[in-house]
Amino acid sequence: MAARLEGLVHYQLPLDDVLVDVNALLGRRLRVSFMHSIRCVSCGKTIPKTYGQGFCYPCFTTVPEADACVLSPEKCRAHLGEARDMSWATAHCLIPHVVYLAMSGNIKVGVTRHTQVPIRWIDQGASSAVVLCETPNRHIAGVIEVFLKQHYPDKTKWQQMLKGVHDEGDLLVEKQRAAALLPPILRRYVSGNDQVTSLSYPYAGALPEMLAQVTFDKQSVVEGVLTAVRGQYLVFDHHWALNVRRHRGYLVVVETIDD
């Protein structure tokens, strides 16, 4: 889903050439049907399953968008002149990056390109976030993240994130603590930007006590009242949470159901 911050996070779901206003669907009964067709998001080939968020296996092993450093920034070698596609790496890896702390069901550490702030935080469903370090490339940001992973998780606990559990704490205090943990060679990248970004998401009431993640690999239709949208999840009133990004390349039909 595409997202932008307008006080409340506003979501749009791209279906073919149309951007569907997801916020406007909140509180309505939806039926999302998988049409049993999956296409690689890179080459468009019809495939039985995806690799690395929407790719066929050949693209997953060759395209720059699926290079190892996408998930593991410390593995980036673009600064050494090595990449699947140096022109892509120049535009995406050899540019300023930030290491951040985010409140997303727990305090986590992460890395993103400077151009992806605050979109990356929205994608992770963070309630607040702060820039910890600013680096000239992806590799250095990844090295800092790996060091801090000894003290902070880098994964989001999706159920806690959706429910807003443990979304309390002082990120500026945590930033000072994290900065002090860094060795001097990495501490020089600590950012003087102490602005804490707060994020609010569209909810139509309290969430169910228990949530279950549903995938189109196990069932073809997800139907229910859309209760909340946060991160890349659509949450329905009968305990189901659908991760939209998990289904990149899947052909689906979205319908509103009138009672």
PDB file of C-alpha atoms in Angstrom:
ATOM      1  CA  MET A   1       0.000   0.000   0.000  1.00  0.00           C
ATOM      2  CA  ALA A   2       1.099   3.525  -0.704  1.00  0.00           C
ATOM      3  CA  ALA A   3       0.921   5.865   2.292  1.00  0.00           C
ATOM      4  CA  ARG A   4       1.350   9.503   3.178  1.00  0.00           C
ATOM      5  CA  LEU A   5       1.265  11.402   6.428  1.00  0.00           C
ATOM      6  CA  GLU A   6      -1.579  13.920   6.712  1.00  0.00           C
ATOM      7  CA  GLY A   7      -1.969  14.095  10.464  1.00  0.00           C
ATOM      8  CA  LEU A   8      -3.520  10.630  10.224  1.00  0.00           C
ATOM      9  CA  VAL A   9      -1.699   8.185   7.958  1.00  0.00           C
ATOM     10  CA  HIS A  10      -3.593   7.956   4.677  1.00  0.00           C
ATOM     11  CA  TYR A  11      -3.430   4.697   2.694  1.00  0.00           C
ATOM     12  CA  GLN A  12      -3.993   3.922  -0.965  1.00  0.00           C
ATOM     13  CA  LEU A  13      -4.080   0.428  -2.441  1.00  0.00           C
ATOM     14  CA  PRO A  14      -2.843   0.131  -6.048  1.00  0.00           C
ATOM     15  CA  LEU A  15      -5.104  -2.176  -8.067  1.00  0.00           C
ATOM     16  CA  ASP A  16      -4.145  -2.196 -11.753  1.00  0.00           C
ATOM     17  CA  ASP A  17      -3.924   1.506 -12.639  1.00  0.00           C
ATOM     18  CA  VAL A  18      -6.289   2.654  -9.872  1.00  0.00           C
ATOM     19  CA  LEU A  19      -5.376   3.869  -6.388  1.00  0.00           C
ATOM     20  CA  VAL A  20      -8.117   2.808  -3.971  1.00  0.00           C
ATOM     21  CA  ASP A  21      -8.668   5.081  -0.950  1.00  0.00           C
ATOM     22  CA  VAL A  22      -8.327   2.557   1.871  1.00  0.00           C
ATOM     23  CA  ASN A  23      -9.186   4.999   4.662  1.00  0.00           C
ATOM     24  CA  ALA A  24     -12.588   5.536   3.063  1.00  0.00           C
ATOM     25  CA  LEU A  25     -13.273   1.796   3.370  1.00  0.00           C
ATOM     26  CA  LEU A  26     -12.799   1.737   7.136  1.00  0.00           C
ATOM     27  CA  GLY A  27     -15.883   0.332   8.863  1.00  0.00           C
ATOM     28  CA  ARG A  28     -17.226  -1.209   5.656  1.00  0.00           C
ATOM     29  CA  ARG A  29     -17.538  -4.913   4.860  1.00  0.00           C
ATOM     30  CA  LEU A  30     -14.993  -5.982   2.282  1.00  0.00           C
ATOM     31  CA  ARG A  31     -14.370  -9.120   0.306  1.00  0.00           C
ATOM     32  CA  VAL A  32     -10.819  -9.618  -0.959  1.00  0.00           C
ATOM     33  CA  SER A  33     -10.640 -12.560  -3.377  1.00  0.00           C
ATOM     34  CA  PHE A  34      -7.459 -14.176  -4.668  1.00  0.00           C
ATOM     35  CA  MET A  35      -7.836 -15.047  -8.359  1.00  0.00           C
ATOM     36  CA  HIS A  36      -5.183 -17.807  -8.226  1.00  0.00           C
ATOM     37  CA  SER A  37      -2.759 -15.902 -10.392  1.00  0.00           C
ATOM     38  CA  ILE A  38       0.666 -14.646  -9.314  1.00  0.00           C
ATOM     39  CA  ARG A  39       3.038 -12.621 -11.458  1.00  0.00           C
ATOM     40  CA  CYS A  40       6.627 -11.597 -10.822  1.00  0.00           C
ATOM     41  CA  VAL A  41       6.711  -7.898  -9.960  1.00  0.00           C
ATOM     42  CA  SER A  42       9.885  -7.507 -12.017  1.00  0.00           C
ATOM     43  CA  CYS A  43       9.478  -9.466 -15.260  1.00  0.00           C
ATOM     44  CA  GLY A  44       5.711 -10.095 -15.168  1.00  0.00           C
ATOM     45  CA  LYS A  45       6.047 -13.853 -15.649  1.00  0.00           C
ATOM     46  CA  THR A  46       3.254 -16.021 -14.205  1.00  0.00           C
ATOM     47  CA  ILE A  47       4.687 -18.048 -11.340  1.00  0.00           C
ATOM     48  CA  PRO A  48       3.478 -20.591  -8.739  1.00  0.00           C
ATOM     49  CA  LYS A  49       5.074 -18.769  -5.777  1.00  0.00           C
ATOM     50  CA  THR A  50       7.077 -15.646  -5.014  1.00  0.00           C
ATOM     51  CA  TYR A  51      10.529 -15.084  -3.592  1.00  0.00           C
ATOM     52  CA  GLY A  52      11.616 -12.017  -1.635  1.00  0.00           C
ATOM     53  CA  GLN A  53       8.333 -10.064  -1.779  1.00  0.00           C
ATOM     54  CA  GLY A  54       7.043 -10.657  -5.269  1.00  0.00           C
ATOM     55  CA  PHE A  55       9.860 -11.959  -7.479  1.00  0.00           C
ATOM     56  CA  CYS A  56      10.206 -15.118  -9.541  1.00  0.00           C
ATOM     57  CA  TYR A  57      13.310 -17.083  -8.600  1.00  0.00           C
ATOM     58  CA  PRO A  58      15.456 -15.954 -11.582  1.00  0.00           C
ATOM     59  CA  CYS A  59      14.672 -12.285 -10.829  1.00  0.00           C
ATOM     60  CA  PHE A  60      15.197 -12.837  -7.119  1.00  0.00           C
ATOM     61  CA  THR A  61      18.742 -13.991  -7.853  1.00  0.00           C
ATOM     62  CA  THR A  62      19.593 -11.306 -10.416  1.00  0.00           C
ATOM     63  CA  VAL A  63      17.687  -8.006 -10.063  1.00  0.00           C
ATOM     64  CA  PRO A  64      19.204  -5.258  -7.887  1.00  0.00           C
ATOM     65  CA  GLU A  65      15.938  -4.742  -5.988  1.00  0.00           C
ATOM     66  CA  ALA A  66      16.426  -8.214  -4.464  1.00  0.00           C
ATOM     67  CA  ASP A  67      20.156  -7.965  -3.723  1.00  0.00           C
ATOM     68  CA  ALA A  68      21.358  -9.188  -0.336  1.00  0.00           C
ATOM     69  CA  CYS A  69      21.851  -5.663   0.995  1.00  0.00           C
ATOM     70  CA  VAL A  70      18.132  -4.882   0.662  1.00  0.00           C
ATOM     71  CA  LEU A  71      17.453  -7.009   3.756  1.00  0.00           C
ATOM     72  CA  SER A  72      20.979  -6.869   5.194  1.00  0.00           C
ATOM     73  CA  PRO A  73      22.415  -3.364   4.636  1.00  0.00           C
ATOM     74  CA  GLU A  74      25.764  -4.333   6.169  1.00  0.00           C
ATOM     75  CA  LYS A  75      26.304  -6.651   3.175  1.00  0.00           C
ATOM     76  CA  CYS A  76      26.188  -3.755   0.721  1.00  0.00           C
ATOM     77  CA  ARG A  77      29.372  -3.552  -1.369  1.00  0.00           C
ATOM     78  CA  ALA A  78      28.432  -0.665  -3.631  1.00  0.00           C
ATOM     79  CA  HIS A  79      30.990   1.554  -1.885  1.00  0.00           C
ATOM     80  CA  LEU A  80      33.602  -0.922  -3.181  1.00  0.00           C
ATOM     81  CA  GLY A  81      32.224  -0.719  -6.709  1.00  0.00           C
ATOM     82  CA  GLU A  82      30.462  -4.089  -6.469  1.00  0.00           C
ATOM     83  CA  ALA A  83      26.738  -4.578  -7.057  1.00  0.00           C
ATOM     84  CA  ARG A  84      24.299  -6.413  -9.315  1.00  0.00           C
ATOM     85  CA  ASP A  85      23.685  -3.099 -11.064  1.00  0.00           C
ATOM     86  CA  MET A  86      25.981  -0.196 -10.197  1.00  0.00           C
ATOM     87  CA  SER A  87      23.668   2.434 -11.689  1.00  0.00           C
ATOM     88  CA  TRP A  88      20.867   1.198  -9.397  1.00  0.00           C
ATOM     89  CA  ALA A  89      23.241   0.984  -6.447  1.00  0.00           C
ATOM     90  CA  THR A  90      24.459   4.520  -7.066  1.00  0.00           C
ATOM     91  CA  ALA A  91      20.892   5.798  -6.875  1.00  0.00           C
ATOM     92  CA  HIS A  92      19.807   3.633  -3.915  1.00  0.00           C
ATOM     93  CA  CYS A  93      22.869   2.632  -1.887  1.00  0.00           C
ATOM     94  CA  LEU A  94      25.449   5.373  -2.381  1.00  0.00           C
ATOM     95  CA  ILE A  95      23.169   8.064  -0.998  1.00  0.00           C
ATOM     96  CA  PRO A  96      22.565   9.256   2.577  1.00  0.00           C
ATOM     97  CA  HIS A  97      20.914   6.717   4.860  1.00  0.00           C
ATOM     98  CA  VAL A  98      19.562   6.942   8.388  1.00  0.00           C
ATOM     99  CA  VAL A  99      19.651   4.548  11.291  1.00  0.00           C
ATOM    100  CA  TYR A 100      16.556   5.066  13.406  1.00  0.00           C
ATOM    101  CA  LEU A 101      14.815   3.963  16.566  1.00  0.00           C
ATOM    102  CA  ALA A 102      11.102   3.304  16.247  1.00  0.00           C
ATOM    103  CA  MET A 103       8.324   2.467  18.681  1.00  0.00           C
ATOM    104  CA  SER A 104       6.524  -0.356  16.896  1.00  0.00           C
ATOM    105  CA  GLY A 105       5.106  -2.700  19.501  1.00  0.00           C
ATOM    106  CA  ASN A 106       8.625  -2.569  20.952  1.00  0.00           C
ATOM    107  CA  ILE A 107      11.604  -0.267  20.485  1.00  0.00           C
ATOM    108  CA  LYS A 108      13.460  -1.427  17.394  1.00  0.00           C
ATOM    109  CA  VAL A 109      16.412  -0.297  15.330  1.00  0.00           C
ATOM    110  CA  GLY A 110      16.272   0.017  11.558  1.00  0.00           C
ATOM    111  CA  VAL A 111      17.876   1.441   8.423  1.00  0.00           C
ATOM    112  CA  THR A 112      16.377   3.307   5.497  1.00  0.00           C
ATOM    113  CA  ARG A 113      17.319   5.740   2.753  1.00  0.00           C
ATOM    114  CA  HIS A 114      16.911   9.366   3.811  1.00  0.00           C
ATOM    115  CA  THR A 115      14.294   9.770   1.062  1.00  0.00           C
ATOM    116  CA  GLN A 116      12.122   7.089   2.726  1.00  0.00           C
ATOM    117  CA  VAL A 117      11.523   9.022   5.953  1.00  0.00           C
ATOM    118  CA  PRO A 118       8.770   8.777   7.246  1.00  0.00           C
ATOM    119  CA  ILE A 119       7.420   6.206   4.729  1.00  0.00           C
ATOM    120  CA  ARG A 120       9.581   3.409   6.138  1.00  0.00           C
ATOM    121  CA  TRP A 121       8.275   4.118   9.631  1.00  0.00           C
ATOM    122  CA  ILE A 122       4.696   4.033   8.376  1.00  0.00           C
ATOM    123  CA  ASP A 123       5.347   0.701   6.620  1.00  0.00           C
ATOM    124  CA  GLN A 124       6.435  -0.748   9.956  1.00  0.00           C
ATOM    125  CA  GLY A 125       3.439   0.635  11.811  1.00  0.00           C
ATOM    126  CA  ALA A 126       5.554   2.716  14.166  1.00  0.00           C
ATOM    127  CA  SER A 127       3.724   5.016  16.563  1.00  0.00           C
ATOM    128  CA  SER A 128       6.827   7.218  16.805  1.00  0.00           C
ATOM    129  CA  ALA A 129      10.379   7.291  15.506  1.00  0.00           C
ATOM    130  CA  VAL A 130      13.583   9.326  15.724  1.00  0.00           C
ATOM    131  CA  VAL A 131      16.706   9.497  13.577  1.00  0.00           C
ATOM    132  CA  LEU A 132      19.703   8.110  15.455  1.00  0.00           C
ATOM    133  CA  CYS A 133      22.479   8.311  12.865  1.00  0.00           C
ATOM    134  CA  GLU A 134      22.991   9.806   9.419  1.00  0.00           C
ATOM    135  CA  THR A 135      25.483   8.053   7.137  1.00  0.00           C
ATOM    136  CA  PRO A 136      26.781   8.684   3.596  1.00  0.00           C
ATOM    137  CA  ASN A 137      25.885   5.212   2.317  1.00  0.00           C
ATOM    138  CA  ARG A 138      23.951   2.035   3.056  1.00  0.00           C
ATOM    139  CA  HIS A 139      26.904  -0.067   4.194  1.00  0.00           C
ATOM    140  CA  ILE A 140      27.870   2.161   7.128  1.00  0.00           C
ATOM    141  CA  ALA A 141      24.241   2.378   8.241  1.00  0.00           C
ATOM    142  CA  GLY A 142      24.098  -1.418   8.156  1.00  0.00           C
ATOM    143  CA  VAL A 143      27.237  -1.741  10.261  1.00  0.00           C
ATOM    144  CA  ILE A 144      25.713   0.553  12.900  1.00  0.00           C
ATOM    145  CA  GLU A 145      22.471  -1.431  12.851  1.00  0.00           C
ATOM    146  CA  VAL A 146      24.302  -4.741  13.303  1.00  0.00           C
ATOM    147  CA  PHE A 147      26.180  -3.323  16.295  1.00  0.00           C
ATOM    148  CA  LEU A 148      22.967  -2.062  17.919  1.00  0.00           C
ATOM    149  CA  LYS A 149      21.137  -5.343  17.289  1.00  0.00           C
ATOM    150  CA  GLN A 150      23.068  -6.605  20.306  1.00  0.00           C
ATOM    151  CA  HIS A 151      20.862  -4.278  22.365  1.00  0.00           C
ATOM    152  CA  TYR A 152      17.707  -3.673  20.285  1.00  0.00           C
ATOM    153  CA  PRO A 153      15.595  -5.957  18.093  1.00  0.00           C
ATOM    154  CA  ASP A 154      15.337  -5.199  14.379  1.00  0.00           C
ATOM    155  CA  LYS A 155      12.085  -7.104  13.858  1.00  0.00           C
ATOM    156  CA  THR A 156       8.550  -5.872  14.432  1.00  0.00           C
ATOM    157  CA  LYS A 157       6.234  -7.959  16.613  1.00  0.00           C
ATOM    158  CA  TRP A 158       3.217  -7.568  14.360  1.00  0.00           C
ATOM    159  CA  GLN A 159       0.472  -8.383  16.892  1.00  0.00           C
ATOM    160  CA  GLN A 160       1.864  -5.954  19.461  1.00  0.00           C
ATOM    161  CA  MET A 161       2.320  -3.351  16.727  1.00  0.00           C
ATOM    162  CA  LEU A 162      -1.286  -3.605  15.547  1.00  0.00           C
ATOM    163  CA  LYS A 163      -2.627  -3.365  19.100  1.00  0.00           C
ATOM    164  CA  GLY A 164      -0.261  -0.576  20.122  1.00  0.00           C
ATOM    165  CA  VAL A 165       1.149  -2.679  22.952  1.00  0.00           C
ATOM    166  CA  HIS A 166       4.261  -1.228  24.637  1.00  0.00           C
ATOM    167  CA  ASP A 167       4.086   1.914  22.491  1.00  0.00           C
ATOM    168  CA  GLU A 168       5.245   4.054  25.374  1.00  0.00           C
ATOM    169  CA  GLY A 169       8.674   5.379  26.213  1.00  0.00           C
ATOM    170  CA  ASP A 170      10.983   8.318  25.683  1.00  0.00           C
ATOM    171  CA  LEU A 171      12.738   7.913  22.332  1.00  0.00           C
ATOM    172  CA  LEU A 172      15.113  10.792  23.023  1.00  0.00           C
ATOM    173  CA  VAL A 173      16.320   9.096  26.192  1.00  0.00           C
ATOM    174  CA  GLU A 174      16.665   5.880  24.219  1.00  0.00           C
ATOM    175  CA  LYS A 175      18.578   7.736  21.498  1.00  0.00           C
ATOM    176  CA  GLN A 176      21.094   8.987  24.075  1.00  0.00           C
ATOM    177  CA  ARG A 177      21.498   5.456  25.407  1.00  0.00           C
ATOM    178  CA  ALA A 178      21.987   3.999  21.927  1.00  0.00           C
ATOM    179  CA  ALA A 179      24.491   6.695  20.973  1.00  0.00           C
ATOM    180  CA  ALA A 180      26.514   5.982  24.110  1.00  0.00           C
ATOM    181  CA  LEU A 181      26.649   2.279  23.188  1.00  0.00           C
ATOM    182  CA  LEU A 182      28.348   2.993  19.860  1.00  0.00           C
ATOM    183  CA  PRO A 183      32.147   2.865  19.572  1.00  0.00           C
ATOM    184  CA  PRO A 184      33.780   6.225  18.701  1.00  0.00           C
ATOM    185  CA  ILE A 185      34.302   5.271  15.039  1.00  0.00           C
ATOM    186  CA  LEU A 186      30.516   4.909  14.653  1.00  0.00           C
ATOM    187  CA  ARG A 187      29.435   7.535  17.174  1.00  0.00           C
ATOM    188  CA  ARG A 188      30.561  10.306  14.837  1.00  0.00           C
ATOM    189  CA  TYR A 189      27.513   9.555  12.669  1.00  0.00           C
ATOM    190  CA  VAL A 190      25.016  10.325  15.461  1.00  0.00           C
ATOM    191  CA  SER A 191      22.500  12.848  14.185  1.00  0.00           C
ATOM    192  CA  GLY A 192      21.813  16.189  15.818  1.00  0.00           C
ATOM    193  CA  ASN A 193      18.216  15.925  14.614  1.00  0.00           C
ATOM    194  CA  ASP A 194      16.203  15.124  17.763  1.00  0.00           C
ATOM    195  CA  GLN A 195      12.753  15.547  16.232  1.00  0.00           C
ATOM    196  CA  VAL A 196      10.451  12.703  17.255  1.00  0.00           C
ATOM    197  CA  THR A 197       7.875  11.937  14.573  1.00  0.00           C
ATOM    198  CA  SER A 198       4.496  10.750  15.895  1.00  0.00           C
ATOM    199  CA  LEU A 199       2.219   8.659  13.690  1.00  0.00           C
ATOM    200  CA  SER A 200      -1.487   7.869  14.014  1.00  0.00           C
ATOM    201  CA  TYR A 201      -3.330   5.213  12.026  1.00  0.00           C
ATOM    202  CA  PRO A 202      -6.942   4.751  10.930  1.00  0.00           C
ATOM    203  CA  TYR A 203      -8.926   2.614  13.383  1.00  0.00           C
ATOM    204  CA  ALA A 204     -12.675   2.037  13.515  1.00  0.00           C
ATOM    205  CA  GLY A 205     -12.822   0.789  17.079  1.00  0.00           C
ATOM    206  CA  ALA A 206     -11.075  -1.682  19.348  1.00  0.00           C
ATOM    207  CA  LEU A 207      -9.294  -4.627  17.792  1.00  0.00           C
ATOM    208  CA  PRO A 208     -10.231  -8.246  18.548  1.00  0.00           C
ATOM    209  CA  GLU A 209      -8.453  -9.717  21.562  1.00  0.00           C
ATOM    210  CA  MET A 210      -6.773 -12.340  19.382  1.00  0.00           C
ATOM    211  CA  LEU A 211      -5.405 -11.753  15.878  1.00  0.00           C
ATOM    212  CA  ALA A 212      -4.517 -14.365  13.283  1.00  0.00           C
ATOM    213  CA  GLN A 213      -2.507 -13.617  10.174  1.00  0.00           C
ATOM    214  CA  VAL A 214      -4.228 -14.877   7.044  1.00  0.00           C
ATOM    215  CA  THR A 215      -2.554 -15.560   3.681  1.00  0.00           C
ATOM    216  CA  PHE A 216      -3.870 -16.332   0.219  1.00  0.00           C
ATOM    217  CA  ASP A 217      -1.599 -19.371   0.138  1.00  0.00           C
ATOM    218  CA  LYS A 218      -4.040 -21.020   2.545  1.00  0.00           C
ATOM    219  CA  GLN A 219      -7.411 -19.476   1.671  1.00  0.00           C
ATOM    220  CA  SER A 220      -8.809 -17.694  -1.350  1.00  0.00           C
ATOM    221  CA  VAL A 221     -11.205 -15.190   0.219  1.00  0.00           C
ATOM    222  CA  VAL A 222     -10.885 -12.795   3.132  1.00  0.00           C
ATOM    223  CA  GLU A 223     -14.152 -11.111   4.100  1.00  0.00           C
ATOM    224  CA  GLY A 224     -15.154  -8.916   7.015  1.00  0.00           C
ATOM    225  CA  VAL A 225     -15.536  -5.382   8.292  1.00  0.00           C
ATOM    226  CA  LEU A 226     -12.314  -3.424   7.868  1.00  0.00           C
ATOM    227  CA  THR A 227     -11.452  -2.441  11.439  1.00  0.00           C
ATOM    228  CA  ALA A 228      -7.979  -0.948  11.143  1.00  0.00           C
ATOM    229  CA  VAL A 229      -5.097  -0.248   8.796  1.00  0.00           C
ATOM    230  CA  ARG A 230      -1.574  -0.072  10.188  1.00  0.00           C
ATOM    231  CA  GLY A 231       1.828  -0.799   8.732  1.00  0.00           C
ATOM    232  CA  GLN A 232       1.043  -2.951   5.713  1.00  0.00           C
ATOM    233  CA  TYR A 233      -1.831  -4.761   7.433  1.00  0.00           C
ATOM    234  CA  LEU A 234      -5.563  -4.729   6.816  1.00  0.00           C
ATOM    235  CA  VAL A 235      -7.322  -5.845  10.008  1.00  0.00           C
ATOM    236  CA  PHE A 236     -10.819  -7.342   9.874  1.00  0.00           C
ATOM    237  CA  ASP A 237     -13.390  -7.667  12.635  1.00  0.00           C
ATOM    238  CA  HIS A 238     -13.191 -11.449  12.919  1.00  0.00           C
ATOM    239  CA  HIS A 239      -9.560 -11.682  14.084  1.00  0.00           C
ATOM    240  CA  TRP A 240      -7.952 -11.688  10.632  1.00  0.00           C
ATOM    241  CA  ALA A 241      -4.941  -9.572   9.702  1.00  0.00           C
ATOM    242  CA  LEU A 242      -3.875  -9.502   6.043  1.00  0.00           C
ATOM    243  CA  ASN A 243      -0.326  -8.389   5.212  1.00  0.00           C
ATOM    244  CA  VAL A 244      -0.683  -6.640   1.857  1.00  0.00           C
ATOM    245  CA  ARG A 245       3.048  -6.454   1.120  1.00  0.00           C
ATOM    246  CA  ARG A 246       3.383 -10.180   1.730  1.00  0.00           C
ATOM    247  CA  HIS A 247       1.135 -10.656  -1.339  1.00  0.00           C
ATOM    248  CA  ARG A 248       2.924  -8.487  -3.892  1.00  0.00           C
ATOM    249  CA  GLY A 249       2.291  -9.936  -7.353  1.00  0.00           C
ATOM    250  CA  TYR A 250      -0.956 -11.686  -6.343  1.00  0.00           C
ATOM    251  CA  LEU A 251      -3.998 -10.898  -8.484  1.00  0.00           C
ATOM    252  CA  VAL A 252      -6.926 -10.001  -6.212  1.00  0.00           C
ATOM    253  CA  VAL A 253     -10.368  -8.460  -6.524  1.00  0.00           C
ATOM    254  CA  VAL A 254     -11.532  -6.090  -3.770  1.00  0.00           C
ATOM    255  CA  GLU A 255     -15.299  -5.599  -3.343  1.00  0.00           C
ATOM    256  CA  THR A 256     -17.467  -3.723  -0.864  1.00  0.00           C
ATOM    257  CA  ILE A 257     -20.323  -5.857   0.413  1.00  0.00           C
ATOM    258  CA  ASP A 258     -23.636  -4.154   1.244  1.00  0.00           C
ATOM    259  CA  ASP A 259     -25.579  -5.676   4.116  1.00  0.00           C
TER     260      ASP A 259
END
